[in-house]
mmCIF file of C-alpha atoms in Angstrom:
data_model
loop_
_atom_site.group_PDB
_atom_site.id
_atom_site.type_symbol
_atom_site.label_atom_id
_atom_site.label_comp_id
_atom_site.label_asym_id
_atom_site.label_seq_id
_atom_site.Cartn_x
_atom_site.Cartn_y
_atom_site.Cartn_z
ATOM 1 C CA MET A 2 -0.007 0.005 0.011
ATOM 2 C CA LYS A 3 2.795 2.402 0.907
ATOM 3 C CA CYS A 4 4.624 1.487 -2.305
ATOM 4 C CA LYS A 5 1.531 2.357 -4.396
ATOM 5 C CA THR A 6 1.105 5.591 -2.508
ATOM 6 C CA GLY A 7 4.693 6.526 -3.116
ATOM 7 C CA GLN A 8 4.358 5.743 -6.809
ATOM 8 C CA VAL A 9 1.265 7.923 -7.011
ATOM 9 C CA LEU A 10 3.057 10.823 -5.334
ATOM 10 C CA LEU A 11 6.010 10.407 -7.639
ATOM 11 C CA LEU A 12 3.725 10.496 -10.701
ATOM 12 C CA ILE A 13 2.031 13.641 -9.412
ATOM 13 C CA PHE A 14 5.381 15.295 -8.816
ATOM 14 C CA LEU A 15 6.609 14.453 -12.285
ATOM 15 C CA ALA A 16 3.392 15.726 -13.831
ATOM 16 C CA VAL A 17 3.715 19.003 -11.953
ATOM 17 C CA VAL A 18 7.359 19.439 -13.122
ATOM 18 C CA VAL A 19 6.509 18.705 -16.781
ATOM 19 C CA CYS A 20 3.487 20.989 -16.764
ATOM 20 C CA GLY A 21 5.444 23.726 -15.060
ATOM 21 C CA GLN A 22 8.177 23.569 -17.741
ATOM 22 C CA ALA A 23 5.611 23.578 -20.476
ATOM 23 C CA PHE A 24 3.859 26.582 -18.863
ATOM 24 C CA GLY A 25 7.198 28.384 -18.534
ATOM 25 C CA LEU A 26 8.000 27.868 -22.188
ATOM 26 C CA HIS A 27 4.503 29.030 -23.127
ATOM 27 C CA GLN A 28 5.111 32.288 -21.194
ATOM 28 C CA VAL A 29 8.590 33.083 -22.437
ATOM 29 C CA ALA A 30 7.985 32.613 -26.152
ATOM 30 C CA PRO A 31 5.309 35.264 -26.582
ATOM 31 C CA SER A 32 7.343 37.740 -24.518
ATOM 32 C CA HIS A 33 10.255 37.239 -26.913
ATOM 33 C CA HIS A 34 8.033 37.740 -29.937
ATOM 34 C CA VAL A 35 6.477 40.873 -28.473
ATOM 35 C CA HIS A 36 9.896 42.237 -27.742
ATOM 36 C CA ARG A 37 11.050 41.669 -31.353
ATOM 37 C CA ALA A 38 7.809 43.160 -32.752
ATOM 38 C CA SER A 39 8.243 46.158 -30.543
ATOM 39 C CA LYS A 40 11.799 46.640 -31.791
ATOM 40 C CA ARG A 41 10.546 46.470 -35.397
ATOM 41 C CA ARG A 42 7.884 49.126 -34.692
ATOM 42 C CA THR A 43 10.530 51.327 -33.029
ATOM 43 C CA ARG A 44 12.807 51.092 -36.027
ATOM 44 C CA PHE A 45 9.873 51.848 -38.361
ATOM 45 C CA ARG A 46 9.008 54.965 -36.394
ATOM 46 C CA ARG A 47 12.559 56.176 -36.402
ATOM 47 C CA VAL A 48 12.776 55.836 -40.188
ATOM 48 C CA LEU A 49 9.352 57.504 -40.689
ATOM 49 C CA TRP A 50 10.170 60.598 -38.493
ATOM 50 C CA ASN A 51 13.112 62.347 -40.098
ATOM 51 C CA PRO A 52 12.058 65.977 -40.708
ATOM 52 C CA VAL A 53 14.128 68.649 -42.384
ATOM 53 C CA PHE A 54 12.800 71.266 -39.969
ATOM 54 C CA ARG A 55 12.982 69.601 -36.557
ATOM 55 C CA PRO A 56 11.335 71.604 -33.701
ATOM 56 C CA SER A 57 13.818 73.086 -31.218
ATOM 57 C CA HIS A 58 14.235 75.469 -28.376
ATOM 58 C CA ASP A 59 16.424 77.699 -30.583
ATOM 59 C CA SER A 60 13.683 77.861 -33.184
ATOM 60 C CA LEU A 61 11.201 79.134 -30.652
ATOM 61 C CA LEU A 62 13.699 81.750 -29.451
ATOM 62 C CA ARG A 63 14.137 83.005 -33.044
ATOM 63 C CA GLN A 64 10.400 83.250 -33.527
ATOM 64 C CA ASN A 65 9.998 85.324 -30.427
ATOM 65 C CA GLN A 66 12.994 87.538 -31.323
ATOM 66 C CA GLU A 67 11.291 88.423 -34.614
ATOM 67 C CA ILE A 68 8.081 89.309 -32.744
ATOM 68 C CA ASP A 69 10.095 91.591 -30.382
ATOM 69 C CA ARG A 70 11.859 93.175 -33.332
ATOM 70 C CA LEU A 71 8.538 94.025 -34.927
ATOM 71 C CA GLU A 72 7.318 95.270 -31.482
ATOM 72 C CA LEU A 73 4.139 93.133 -31.843
ATOM 73 C CA PRO A 74 1.910 92.424 -28.826
ATOM 74 C CA ARG A 75 1.053 88.914 -27.660
ATOM 75 C CA ILE A 76 -2.732 89.023 -27.964
ATOM 76 C CA GLN A 77 -4.238 88.446 -24.561
ATOM 77 C CA ASN A 78 -7.946 87.884 -25.209
ATOM 78 C CA GLN A 79 -10.841 88.159 -27.677
ATOM 79 C CA ALA A 80 -11.287 91.888 -27.060
ATOM 80 C CA GLU A 81 -7.672 92.617 -28.114
ATOM 81 C CA LEU A 82 -8.003 90.356 -31.100
ATOM 82 C CA ASP A 83 -11.151 92.203 -32.246
ATOM 83 C CA GLN A 84 -9.357 95.531 -31.911
ATOM 84 C CA LEU A 85 -6.485 94.391 -34.072
ATOM 85 C CA ILE A 86 -8.901 93.086 -36.696
ATOM 86 C CA ALA A 87 -10.821 96.399 -36.635
ATOM 87 C CA ARG A 88 -7.558 98.275 -37.227
ATOM 88 C CA GLN A 89 -6.707 95.852 -40.011
ATOM 89 C CA GLU A 90 -3.420 94.950 -38.261
ATOM 90 C CA LEU A 91 -4.707 91.395 -38.598
ATOM 91 C CA VAL A 92 -6.314 90.430 -41.946
ATOM 92 C CA PRO A 93 -8.602 87.530 -42.836
ATOM 93 C CA ILE A 94 -7.240 84.429 -44.520
ATOM 94 C CA VAL A 95 -9.607 83.698 -47.351
ATOM 95 C CA ALA A 96 -10.516 80.207 -48.468
ATOM 96 C CA SER A 97 -10.130 79.605 -52.208
ATOM 97 C CA GLN A 98 -9.431 76.949 -54.813
ATOM 98 C CA THR A 99 -5.838 76.790 -53.501
ATOM 99 C CA LEU A 100 -6.461 77.058 -49.743
ATOM 100 C CA ARG A 101 -8.931 75.497 -47.286
ATOM 101 C CA PHE A 102 -9.389 75.413 -43.540
ATOM 102 C CA ASP A 103 -9.701 72.666 -41.021
ATOM 103 C CA PRO A 104 -13.488 72.887 -40.328
ATOM 104 C CA ARG A 105 -12.718 72.788 -36.597
ATOM 105 C CA LEU A 106 -10.856 76.067 -36.744
ATOM 106 C CA ASP A 107 -12.910 78.876 -35.184
ATOM 107 C CA PRO A 108 -13.695 81.647 -37.755
ATOM 108 C CA ASP A 109 -12.464 84.204 -35.196
ATOM 109 C CA ARG A 110 -8.976 82.650 -35.470
ATOM 110 C CA ARG A 111 -8.758 82.642 -39.287
ATOM 111 C CA TYR A 112 -6.641 85.787 -39.229
ATOM 112 C CA CYS A 113 -2.975 86.636 -39.435
ATOM 113 C CA ARG A 114 -0.532 89.480 -40.188
ATOM 114 C CA PRO A 115 -0.660 90.905 -43.778
ATOM 115 C CA TRP A 116 2.762 89.575 -44.713
ATOM 116 C CA THR A 117 1.848 86.127 -43.346
ATOM 117 C CA ARG A 118 -1.194 86.112 -45.620
ATOM 118 C CA ASP A 119 1.065 87.131 -48.549
ATOM 119 C CA PHE A 120 3.205 84.133 -47.799
ATOM 120 C CA LEU A 121 0.130 81.832 -47.698
ATOM 121 C CA ASP A 122 -1.099 83.242 -51.025
ATOM 122 C CA ASP A 123 2.260 82.584 -52.699
ATOM 123 C CA LEU A 124 2.650 79.157 -51.167
ATOM 124 C CA SER A 125 -0.889 77.943 -51.895
ATOM 125 C CA GLU A 126 -0.732 79.125 -55.527
ATOM 126 C CA ALA A 127 2.591 77.413 -56.131
ATOM 127 C CA TYR A 128 1.416 74.222 -54.449
ATOM 128 C CA TYR A 129 -1.756 74.160 -56.451
ATOM 129 C CA GLN A 130 0.107 74.651 -59.748
ATOM 130 C CA GLN A 131 2.328 71.690 -58.808
ATOM 131 C CA PHE A 132 -0.220 69.210 -57.377
ATOM 132 C CA HIS A 133 -3.647 70.563 -58.480
ATOM 133 C CA THR A 134 -4.901 70.415 -54.915
ATOM 134 C CA SER A 135 -5.114 72.879 -52.017
ATOM 135 C CA ILE A 136 -3.201 73.219 -48.743
ATOM 136 C CA GLN A 137 -5.097 73.186 -45.461
ATOM 137 C CA VAL A 138 -4.610 75.763 -42.697
ATOM 138 C CA ASN A 139 -5.165 74.120 -39.305
ATOM 139 C CA SER A 140 -4.375 77.150 -37.114
ATOM 140 C CA ALA A 141 -3.463 80.802 -37.374
ATOM 141 C CA VAL A 142 -3.766 83.567 -34.761
ATOM 142 C CA ARG A 143 -4.387 82.620 -31.120
ATOM 143 C CA THR A 144 -4.915 84.511 -27.935
ATOM 144 C CA VAL A 145 -3.211 83.798 -24.605
ATOM 145 C CA GLN A 146 -6.542 82.543 -23.311
ATOM 146 C CA VAL A 147 -6.790 80.069 -26.206
ATOM 147 C CA GLN A 148 -3.190 78.932 -25.772
ATOM 148 C CA LYS A 149 -3.774 78.206 -22.051
ATOM 149 C CA LYS A 150 -6.775 75.979 -22.915
ATOM 150 C CA LEU A 151 -4.748 74.239 -25.588
ATOM 151 C CA ARG A 152 -1.971 73.394 -23.122
ATOM 152 C CA ARG A 153 -4.416 71.696 -20.759
ATOM 153 C CA HIS A 154 -4.799 68.745 -23.214
ATOM 154 C CA ASN A 155 -1.690 69.194 -25.436
ATOM 155 C CA ARG A 156 1.561 69.006 -23.466
ATOM 156 C CA ASN A 157 3.548 69.668 -26.659
ATOM 157 C CA ALA A 158 2.001 73.100 -27.162
ATOM 158 C CA ALA A 159 4.304 76.061 -26.647
ATOM 159 C CA PRO A 160 3.764 78.154 -23.492
ATOM 160 C CA GLU A 161 1.618 81.334 -23.492
ATOM 161 C CA LYS A 162 4.378 83.495 -22.052
ATOM 162 C CA GLY A 163 8.182 83.724 -21.805
ATOM 163 C CA GLU A 164 10.985 83.656 -24.307
ATOM 164 C CA THR A 165 9.637 80.501 -25.970
ATOM 165 C CA ALA A 166 5.959 81.523 -26.107
ATOM 166 C CA SER A 167 3.890 80.453 -29.038
ATOM 167 C CA SER A 168 4.383 82.717 -32.064
ATOM 168 C CA HIS A 169 0.679 82.196 -32.879
ATOM 169 C CA LEU A 170 0.003 84.858 -30.190
ATOM 170 C CA ALA A 171 1.384 87.592 -32.409
ATOM 171 C CA GLY A 172 -0.407 86.493 -35.562
ATOM 172 C CA ILE A 173 2.734 85.838 -37.627
ATOM 173 C CA THR A 174 2.359 82.046 -37.741
ATOM 174 C CA VAL A 175 0.202 79.472 -39.484
ATOM 175 C CA ASP A 176 0.008 75.667 -39.201
ATOM 176 C CA ILE A 177 -0.350 73.884 -42.506
ATOM 177 C CA GLN A 178 -1.557 70.309 -42.406
ATOM 178 C CA ARG A 179 1.135 67.769 -43.221
ATOM 179 C CA ARG A 180 -0.852 64.634 -42.483
ATOM 180 C CA GLY A 181 -2.176 63.140 -45.703
ATOM 181 C CA MET A 182 0.569 64.635 -47.908
ATOM 182 C CA THR A 183 2.528 62.223 -50.049
ATOM 183 C CA LYS A 184 6.265 61.952 -49.707
ATOM 184 C CA GLN A 185 6.618 63.988 -52.861
ATOM 185 C CA GLN A 186 4.381 66.736 -51.479
ATOM 186 C CA VAL A 187 6.269 66.842 -48.168
ATOM 187 C CA ALA A 188 9.590 67.024 -50.038
ATOM 188 C CA TRP A 189 8.263 69.820 -52.193
ATOM 189 C CA MET A 190 7.142 71.816 -49.140
ATOM 190 C CA GLU A 191 10.583 71.394 -47.589
ATOM 191 C CA GLN A 192 12.273 72.533 -50.784
ATOM 192 C CA TYR A 193 9.918 75.491 -50.992
ATOM 193 C CA LEU A 194 10.584 76.611 -47.422
ATOM 194 C CA MET A 195 14.330 76.020 -47.305
ATOM 195 C CA PRO A 196 15.452 79.040 -49.429
ATOM 196 C CA LEU A 197 13.117 81.277 -47.459
ATOM 197 C CA LYS A 198 14.511 80.035 -44.211
ATOM 198 C CA ASP A 199 18.067 80.460 -45.482
ATOM 199 C CA GLN A 200 17.185 84.149 -46.226
ATOM 200 C CA GLY A 201 15.642 84.574 -42.727
ATOM 201 C CA LEU A 202 12.153 85.142 -44.093
ATOM 202 C CA VAL A 203 10.438 82.170 -42.426
ATOM 203 C CA GLU A 204 11.105 79.921 -39.403
ATOM 204 C CA PRO A 205 9.478 76.552 -40.124
ATOM 205 C CA GLU A 206 9.037 73.495 -37.927
ATOM 206 C CA GLU A 207 7.603 70.099 -38.784
ATOM 207 C CA GLU A 208 5.624 69.140 -35.699
ATOM 208 C CA ARG A 209 5.556 65.432 -34.872
ATOM 209 C CA HIS A 210 2.494 65.027 -32.730
ATOM 210 C CA GLN A 211 0.229 67.421 -34.674
ATOM 211 C CA TRP A 212 1.688 66.594 -38.115
ATOM 212 C CA VAL A 213 1.717 70.123 -39.447
ATOM 213 C CA PHE A 214 4.192 72.565 -40.935
ATOM 214 C CA HIS A 215 4.388 75.330 -38.305
ATOM 215 C CA VAL A 216 5.598 78.433 -40.161
ATOM 216 C CA ALA A 217 6.451 81.769 -38.551
ATOM 217 C CA VAL A 218 6.808 84.461 -41.218
ATOM 218 C CA SER A 219 9.152 87.419 -40.826
ATOM 219 C CA GLY A 220 7.893 90.919 -41.443
ATOM 220 C CA ARG A 221 10.685 91.229 -44.091
ATOM 221 C CA TYR A 222 8.719 88.907 -46.306
ATOM 222 C CA ALA A 223 6.726 91.862 -47.591
ATOM 223 C CA ASP A 224 9.966 93.576 -48.639
ATOM 224 C CA LEU A 225 10.573 90.982 -51.306
ATOM 225 C CA ARG A 226 7.049 90.264 -52.502
ATOM 226 C CA GLU A 227 6.237 93.487 -54.353
ATOM 227 C CA PRO A 228 9.393 93.550 -56.570
ATOM 228 C CA ASN A 229 8.805 89.845 -57.282
ATOM 229 C CA SER A 230 5.258 90.539 -58.465
ATOM 230 C CA LEU A 231 6.524 93.239 -60.833
ATOM 231 C CA ALA A 232 9.205 90.878 -62.151
ATOM 232 C CA GLY A 233 6.525 88.287 -62.766
ATOM 233 C CA GLU A 234 4.479 90.711 -64.825
ATOM 234 C CA GLN A 235 7.475 91.555 -67.019
ATOM 235 C CA GLN A 236 7.884 87.842 -67.771
ATOM 236 C CA ASP A 237 4.242 87.405 -68.708
ATOM 237 C CA GLY A 238 3.667 84.102 -70.437
ATOM 238 C CA ALA A 239 7.191 82.752 -69.798
ATOM 239 C CA GLN A 240 7.446 79.036 -69.018
ATOM 240 C CA ASP A 241 9.927 77.594 -66.556
ATOM 241 C CA ASP A 242 10.945 73.981 -67.108
ATOM 242 C CA GLN A 243 12.170 73.559 -63.556
ATOM 243 C CA SER A 244 8.787 72.366 -62.309
ATOM 244 C CA ALA A 245 10.356 70.850 -59.151
ATOM 245 C CA GLN A 246 11.127 74.361 -57.908
ATOM 246 C CA PRO A 247 8.159 76.549 -56.799
ATOM 247 C CA PRO A 248 7.817 79.676 -58.978
ATOM 248 C CA SER A 249 7.858 82.070 -56.036
ATOM 249 C CA ILE A 250 11.140 80.684 -54.773
ATOM 250 C CA LEU A 251 12.793 81.106 -58.163
ATOM 251 C CA SER A 252 11.585 84.750 -58.179
ATOM 252 C CA ILE A 253 12.973 85.425 -54.746
ATOM 253 C CA GLY A 254 16.293 83.925 -55.789
ATOM 254 C CA ASP A 255 16.457 86.263 -58.811
ATOM 255 C CA GLN A 256 15.883 89.269 -56.579
ATOM 256 C CA GLN A 257 18.244 88.274 -53.744
ATOM 257 C CA SER A 258 21.064 90.585 -54.681
ATOM 258 C CA SER A 259 18.732 93.606 -54.591
ATOM 259 C CA PHE A 260 18.113 93.316 -50.856
ATOM 260 C CA ASP A 261 20.400 93.407 -47.841
ATOM 261 C CA LEU A 262 19.213 90.428 -45.757
ATOM 262 C CA THR A 263 22.076 90.524 -43.243
ATOM 263 C CA PRO A 264 21.435 90.145 -40.427
ATOM 264 C CA ALA A 265 18.341 88.134 -41.319
ATOM 265 C CA SER A 266 15.393 88.109 -39.027
ATOM 266 C CA PHE A 267 15.563 84.464 -37.958
ATOM 267 C CA LYS A 268 19.347 84.082 -37.934
#
């Protein structure tokens, strides 16, 4: 009887050991696969996110330095915004065949500085000529009140005060939707903005979490635009085979020697 009991206990012990090993193998294998899958996703994200205009602390400083140079106020509330609109210091951004808005953008915030609207007009026209579709504006002017609310649910939003405050508060900046653009369209945008950045006329960032081109426009942009328009009229009907380069950028390059851009606004 004791022998049979011992045999039963031994069998139970062996069964527990075998099951335990099998259970252990069952647990380890998925963990290994999950780890490898996670590494693959991480590598994919790193390859995907490689912007030309990476957001930085220095970029925020340059944007605020331009606002200070222009002696522009950071708009505190709706009342101040309404006053600037009434004085036409802020002008409406107008939807057209070449430009549309995110429907969620409040109509009261579809305003910007005149030179920023000039930049948008030039960009949207060049983009439409290249791709036969419009750009989308997701954000333009903001008040300090709006920025405070935004920061409650978006930790990546710039502060509403200080040396790195959001440049939207002065109306010089627009956010252009990047999500949904093809690789070719993103590359075109980067090529369009690079010469302007090199001349200190814009300070662009490609935001990761919001997937937009955040573009602060220098007040000096207006200094170049009028001569370029005249030059364009003189070349009425001329065709440029370099379709990869936006027409407005080529015009700016032709006029570069006529203007002293040193020191540039954003440099």
